[in-house]
Amino acid sequence: MYLEIALELVVGFLTLLVVLKLLGKIQFSQITPFDFITGLVLGNIVGDAVFDHKIGSLEIIFSVVIWGLLIYIVEFLTQKSIWLRSIFEGQPTLLIKNGQILYKNLKKNHVDLNQLQQLLRKKGYFSIYEAEYVILERDGQISVAPKHDFGAPTKKDLNIPVKQVNLPFALIMDGKVIDDNLAQAGLDEEWLNKQLIQKNINSYKEIFYAEWQEGSGLNISKYN
């Protein structure tokens, strides 16, 4: 019995992993109400099937694949049709326009003033009247365009000279060198070892995390 449950769990886990990989990251990175329901059902299919002795591994695979296929079809159709996209994913809604609260839109989306205040505070705005525009996105989060007096100054506003933006590269994680990142950064292990020797570090195993960025150099966190 326990062996059968373990086998079904492994099969269900691997099948879910394959299906989620095929569906792509976007499916669950920005969860809309439809995505939430489909993800919930997908998990319940495996969870319920594991403890139903009448259902075997093949039935689990079949159910997950069919449900995953339905999700894939919906995602494909929403990419092709704006009308279907609005049905399955919803549409962004203005909650504040030109500094004025749109009561009807709040009511339509079941958002009360306390919820609106909370969402704004999470974005760093502690007064409703600091916002010129507030948009309720499809995933339930808000986007805020602040009024001029409350907007953060940009580097252009402050006349700060333009500088090249460089990505940081994690070179060592958990005591192991990340060879791909080292190559992408245009560096090699010989260079890395020289840097470590200068910092009196004799082994990668002493390092919990090391990151290199053009202009900032190599930053190291050792195991405490």
Short mmCIF file of C-alpha atoms in Angstrom, two decimals:
data_model
loop_
_atom_site.label_atom_id
_atom_site.label_comp_id
_atom_site.label_asym_id
_atom_site.label_seq_id
_atom_site.Cartn_x
_atom_site.Cartn_y
_atom_site.Cartn_z
CA MET A 1 0.00 0.00 0.00
CA TYR A 2 2.70 2.48 1.04
CA LEU A 3 4.83 1.50 -1.93
CA GLU A 4 1.88 2.11 -4.24
CA ILE A 5 1.24 5.56 -2.72
CA ALA A 6 4.94 6.44 -3.04
CA LEU A 7 4.97 5.33 -6.67
CA GLU A 8 1.86 7.37 -7.48
CA LEU A 9 3.33 10.42 -5.74
CA VAL A 10 6.54 10.14 -7.76
CA VAL A 11 4.60 9.65 -11.01
CA GLY A 12 2.29 12.57 -10.20
CA PHE A 13 5.22 14.79 -9.24
CA LEU A 14 7.15 14.07 -12.43
CA THR A 15 4.05 14.47 -14.60
CA LEU A 16 3.22 17.82 -12.99
CA LEU A 17 6.83 18.92 -13.46
CA VAL A 18 6.74 18.08 -17.17
CA VAL A 19 3.35 19.78 -17.69
CA LEU A 20 4.42 22.95 -15.86
CA LYS A 21 7.63 23.09 -17.91
CA LEU A 22 5.59 22.83 -21.11
CA LEU A 23 3.13 25.50 -19.98
CA GLY A 24 5.95 27.97 -19.34
CA LYS A 25 6.88 30.28 -16.48
CA ILE A 26 4.32 32.98 -17.26
CA GLN A 27 1.42 30.64 -16.49
CA PHE A 28 2.15 30.73 -12.75
CA SER A 29 4.42 33.74 -12.32
CA GLN A 30 1.60 36.28 -12.63
CA ILE A 31 -1.45 34.41 -11.39
CA THR A 32 -4.83 35.58 -12.64
CA PRO A 33 -8.06 34.14 -11.13
CA PHE A 34 -8.23 31.66 -14.02
CA ASP A 35 -4.60 30.60 -13.50
CA PHE A 36 -5.23 30.16 -9.77
CA ILE A 37 -8.17 27.83 -10.40
CA THR A 38 -6.37 25.78 -13.04
CA GLY A 39 -3.31 25.41 -10.82
CA LEU A 40 -5.46 24.41 -7.85
CA VAL A 41 -7.31 21.77 -9.84
CA LEU A 42 -4.06 20.48 -11.30
CA GLY A 43 -2.69 19.87 -7.82
CA ASN A 44 -5.93 18.37 -6.54
CA ILE A 45 -6.01 15.88 -9.41
CA VAL A 46 -2.77 14.35 -8.16
CA GLY A 47 -3.60 14.76 -4.46
CA ASP A 48 -7.00 13.09 -4.68
CA ALA A 49 -5.80 10.36 -7.03
CA VAL A 50 -2.97 9.27 -4.72
CA PHE A 51 -5.36 8.30 -1.94
CA ASP A 52 -7.98 6.74 -4.19
CA HIS A 53 -7.01 3.08 -4.47
CA LYS A 54 -9.10 2.64 -7.60
CA ILE A 55 -6.91 5.08 -9.50
CA GLY A 56 -3.51 3.99 -10.75
CA SER A 57 -0.47 5.78 -12.13
CA LEU A 58 -1.71 5.71 -15.71
CA GLU A 59 -4.97 7.42 -14.71
CA ILE A 60 -2.99 10.13 -12.89
CA ILE A 61 -0.80 10.75 -15.93
CA PHE A 62 -3.83 10.80 -18.22
CA SER A 63 -5.75 13.26 -16.00
CA VAL A 64 -2.81 15.64 -15.55
CA VAL A 65 -1.93 15.58 -19.26
CA ILE A 66 -5.54 16.25 -20.34
CA TRP A 67 -5.92 19.11 -17.84
CA GLY A 68 -2.54 20.51 -18.87
CA LEU A 69 -3.56 20.26 -22.52
CA LEU A 70 -6.75 22.22 -21.79
CA ILE A 71 -4.70 24.95 -20.07
CA TYR A 72 -2.30 25.02 -23.02
CA ILE A 73 -5.18 25.36 -25.50
CA VAL A 74 -6.67 28.24 -23.50
CA GLU A 75 -3.27 29.97 -23.32
CA PHE A 76 -2.80 29.50 -27.07
CA LEU A 77 -6.25 30.92 -27.84
CA THR A 78 -5.76 33.92 -25.55
CA GLN A 79 -2.54 34.75 -27.41
CA LYS A 80 -4.48 34.77 -30.68
CA SER A 81 -7.68 36.50 -29.57
CA ILE A 82 -8.00 39.72 -27.55
CA TRP A 83 -11.67 38.91 -26.91
CA LEU A 84 -10.88 35.50 -25.39
CA ARG A 85 -7.99 37.02 -23.45
CA SER A 86 -10.34 39.47 -21.75
CA ILE A 87 -12.73 36.61 -20.85
CA PHE A 88 -10.17 34.25 -19.34
CA GLU A 89 -7.64 36.73 -17.94
CA GLY A 90 -9.75 39.83 -17.35
CA GLN A 91 -8.74 43.41 -18.10
CA PRO A 92 -6.86 46.08 -16.17
CA THR A 93 -9.24 48.53 -14.49
CA LEU A 94 -8.72 52.16 -13.49
CA LEU A 95 -9.45 52.72 -9.80
CA ILE A 96 -8.19 56.31 -9.67
CA LYS A 97 -8.21 58.65 -12.66
CA ASN A 98 -6.81 62.20 -12.61
CA GLY A 99 -6.61 61.96 -8.82
CA GLN A 100 -10.31 61.06 -8.51
CA ILE A 101 -11.50 57.77 -7.02
CA LEU A 102 -13.74 55.84 -9.42
CA TYR A 103 -16.36 54.43 -7.07
CA LYS A 104 -18.15 52.35 -9.70
CA ASN A 105 -14.93 50.59 -10.69
CA LEU A 106 -14.08 49.88 -7.06
CA LYS A 107 -17.53 48.38 -6.52
CA LYS A 108 -17.38 46.39 -9.76
CA ASN A 109 -14.11 44.77 -8.71
CA HIS A 110 -15.17 44.29 -5.07
CA VAL A 111 -12.41 46.56 -3.74
CA ASP A 112 -13.23 48.66 -0.68
CA LEU A 113 -11.37 51.75 0.49
CA ASN A 114 -9.42 49.87 3.16
CA GLN A 115 -8.13 47.42 0.57
CA LEU A 116 -7.22 50.28 -1.75
CA GLN A 117 -5.31 52.02 1.05
CA GLN A 118 -3.46 48.79 1.86
CA LEU A 119 -2.49 48.20 -1.78
CA LEU A 120 -1.25 51.78 -2.07
CA ARG A 121 0.79 51.54 1.15
CA LYS A 122 2.53 48.44 -0.23
CA LYS A 123 3.59 50.60 -3.17
CA GLY A 124 4.91 53.30 -0.82
CA TYR A 125 1.98 55.76 -0.98
CA PHE A 126 0.31 56.46 2.35
CA SER A 127 -2.40 58.77 1.04
CA ILE A 128 -4.92 57.99 -1.67
CA TYR A 129 -4.51 61.55 -2.90
CA GLU A 130 -0.83 61.02 -3.71
CA ALA A 131 -1.89 58.97 -6.75
CA GLU A 132 -2.82 60.47 -10.11
CA TYR A 133 -3.69 57.08 -11.63
CA VAL A 134 -4.16 53.67 -10.06
CA ILE A 135 -4.71 50.60 -12.24
CA LEU A 136 -5.92 47.28 -10.88
CA GLU A 137 -4.00 44.68 -12.87
CA ARG A 138 -5.26 41.27 -13.94
CA ASP A 139 -3.33 39.49 -11.18
CA GLY A 140 -4.93 41.61 -8.43
CA GLN A 141 -1.94 43.92 -7.92
CA ILE A 142 -2.01 47.66 -8.60
CA SER A 143 0.16 49.94 -10.69
CA VAL A 144 0.47 53.54 -9.52
CA ALA A 145 1.31 56.72 -11.41
CA PRO A 146 1.88 59.27 -8.63
CA LYS A 147 1.04 62.94 -8.80
CA HIS A 148 3.94 65.15 -9.86
CA ASP A 149 4.76 66.32 -6.32
CA PHE A 150 4.98 62.73 -5.02
CA GLY A 151 6.91 61.07 -7.84
CA ALA A 152 10.50 60.04 -7.29
CA PRO A 153 13.00 62.09 -9.34
CA THR A 154 14.70 60.23 -12.17
CA LYS A 155 18.39 60.37 -12.99
CA LYS A 156 17.44 62.46 -16.01
CA ASP A 157 15.70 64.99 -13.74
CA LEU A 158 18.84 65.21 -11.61
CA ASN A 159 21.13 65.49 -14.67
CA ILE A 160 23.18 62.48 -13.59
CA PRO A 161 25.58 61.40 -16.37
CA VAL A 162 24.72 58.21 -18.22
CA LYS A 163 26.63 55.12 -17.11
CA GLN A 164 26.83 51.66 -18.59
CA VAL A 165 24.52 49.18 -16.84
CA ASN A 166 26.25 45.88 -16.10
CA LEU A 167 24.68 42.70 -14.77
CA PRO A 168 26.24 41.00 -11.73
CA PHE A 169 27.42 37.40 -12.07
CA ALA A 170 27.25 34.86 -9.26
CA LEU A 171 30.63 33.13 -9.53
CA ILE A 172 30.50 30.92 -6.43
CA MET A 173 27.44 29.50 -4.68
CA ASP A 174 27.51 27.04 -1.77
CA GLY A 175 31.24 26.55 -2.15
CA LYS A 176 31.11 25.66 -5.85
CA VAL A 177 32.19 27.64 -8.91
CA ILE A 178 29.48 28.47 -11.45
CA ASP A 179 31.45 27.82 -14.64
CA ASP A 180 28.79 29.19 -17.01
CA ASN A 181 28.61 32.52 -15.19
CA LEU A 182 32.40 32.72 -15.04
CA ALA A 183 32.58 32.28 -18.82
CA GLN A 184 29.78 34.79 -19.49
CA ALA A 185 31.61 37.35 -17.39
CA GLY A 186 34.69 36.83 -19.57
CA LEU A 187 36.73 35.50 -16.64
CA ASP A 188 38.45 32.22 -15.82
CA GLU A 189 39.38 30.18 -12.75
CA GLU A 190 42.96 31.42 -12.84
CA TRP A 191 41.74 34.99 -12.38
CA LEU A 192 39.29 33.87 -9.69
CA ASN A 193 41.96 31.99 -7.74
CA LYS A 194 44.24 35.03 -7.79
CA GLN A 195 41.41 37.15 -6.38
CA LEU A 196 40.81 34.64 -3.60
CA ILE A 197 44.50 34.42 -2.71
CA GLN A 198 44.57 38.21 -2.31
CA LYS A 199 41.74 37.84 0.21
CA ASN A 200 43.52 34.99 2.06
CA ILE A 201 41.00 32.39 0.92
CA ASN A 202 42.44 29.00 0.05
CA SER A 203 39.39 27.03 -1.00
CA TYR A 204 36.05 27.57 -2.71
CA LYS A 205 34.48 25.62 0.14
CA GLU A 206 35.12 28.57 2.46
CA ILE A 207 32.79 30.74 0.36
CA PHE A 208 29.02 30.77 0.70
CA TYR A 209 28.42 33.29 -2.10
CA ALA A 210 30.64 35.34 -4.40
CA GLU A 211 29.45 37.87 -6.96
CA TRP A 212 31.34 39.90 -9.54
CA GLN A 213 30.13 43.02 -11.35
CA GLU A 214 31.94 45.38 -13.70
CA GLY A 215 32.84 48.47 -11.73
CA SER A 216 32.09 46.90 -8.34
CA GLY A 217 34.60 44.07 -8.42
CA LEU A 218 34.34 40.80 -6.52
CA ASN A 219 32.21 40.64 -3.38
CA ILE A 220 32.45 37.58 -1.15
CA SER A 221 30.37 36.17 1.70
CA LYS A 222 32.09 33.39 3.63
CA TYR A 223 30.42 30.75 5.76
CA ASN A 224 29.91 32.12 9.27
#
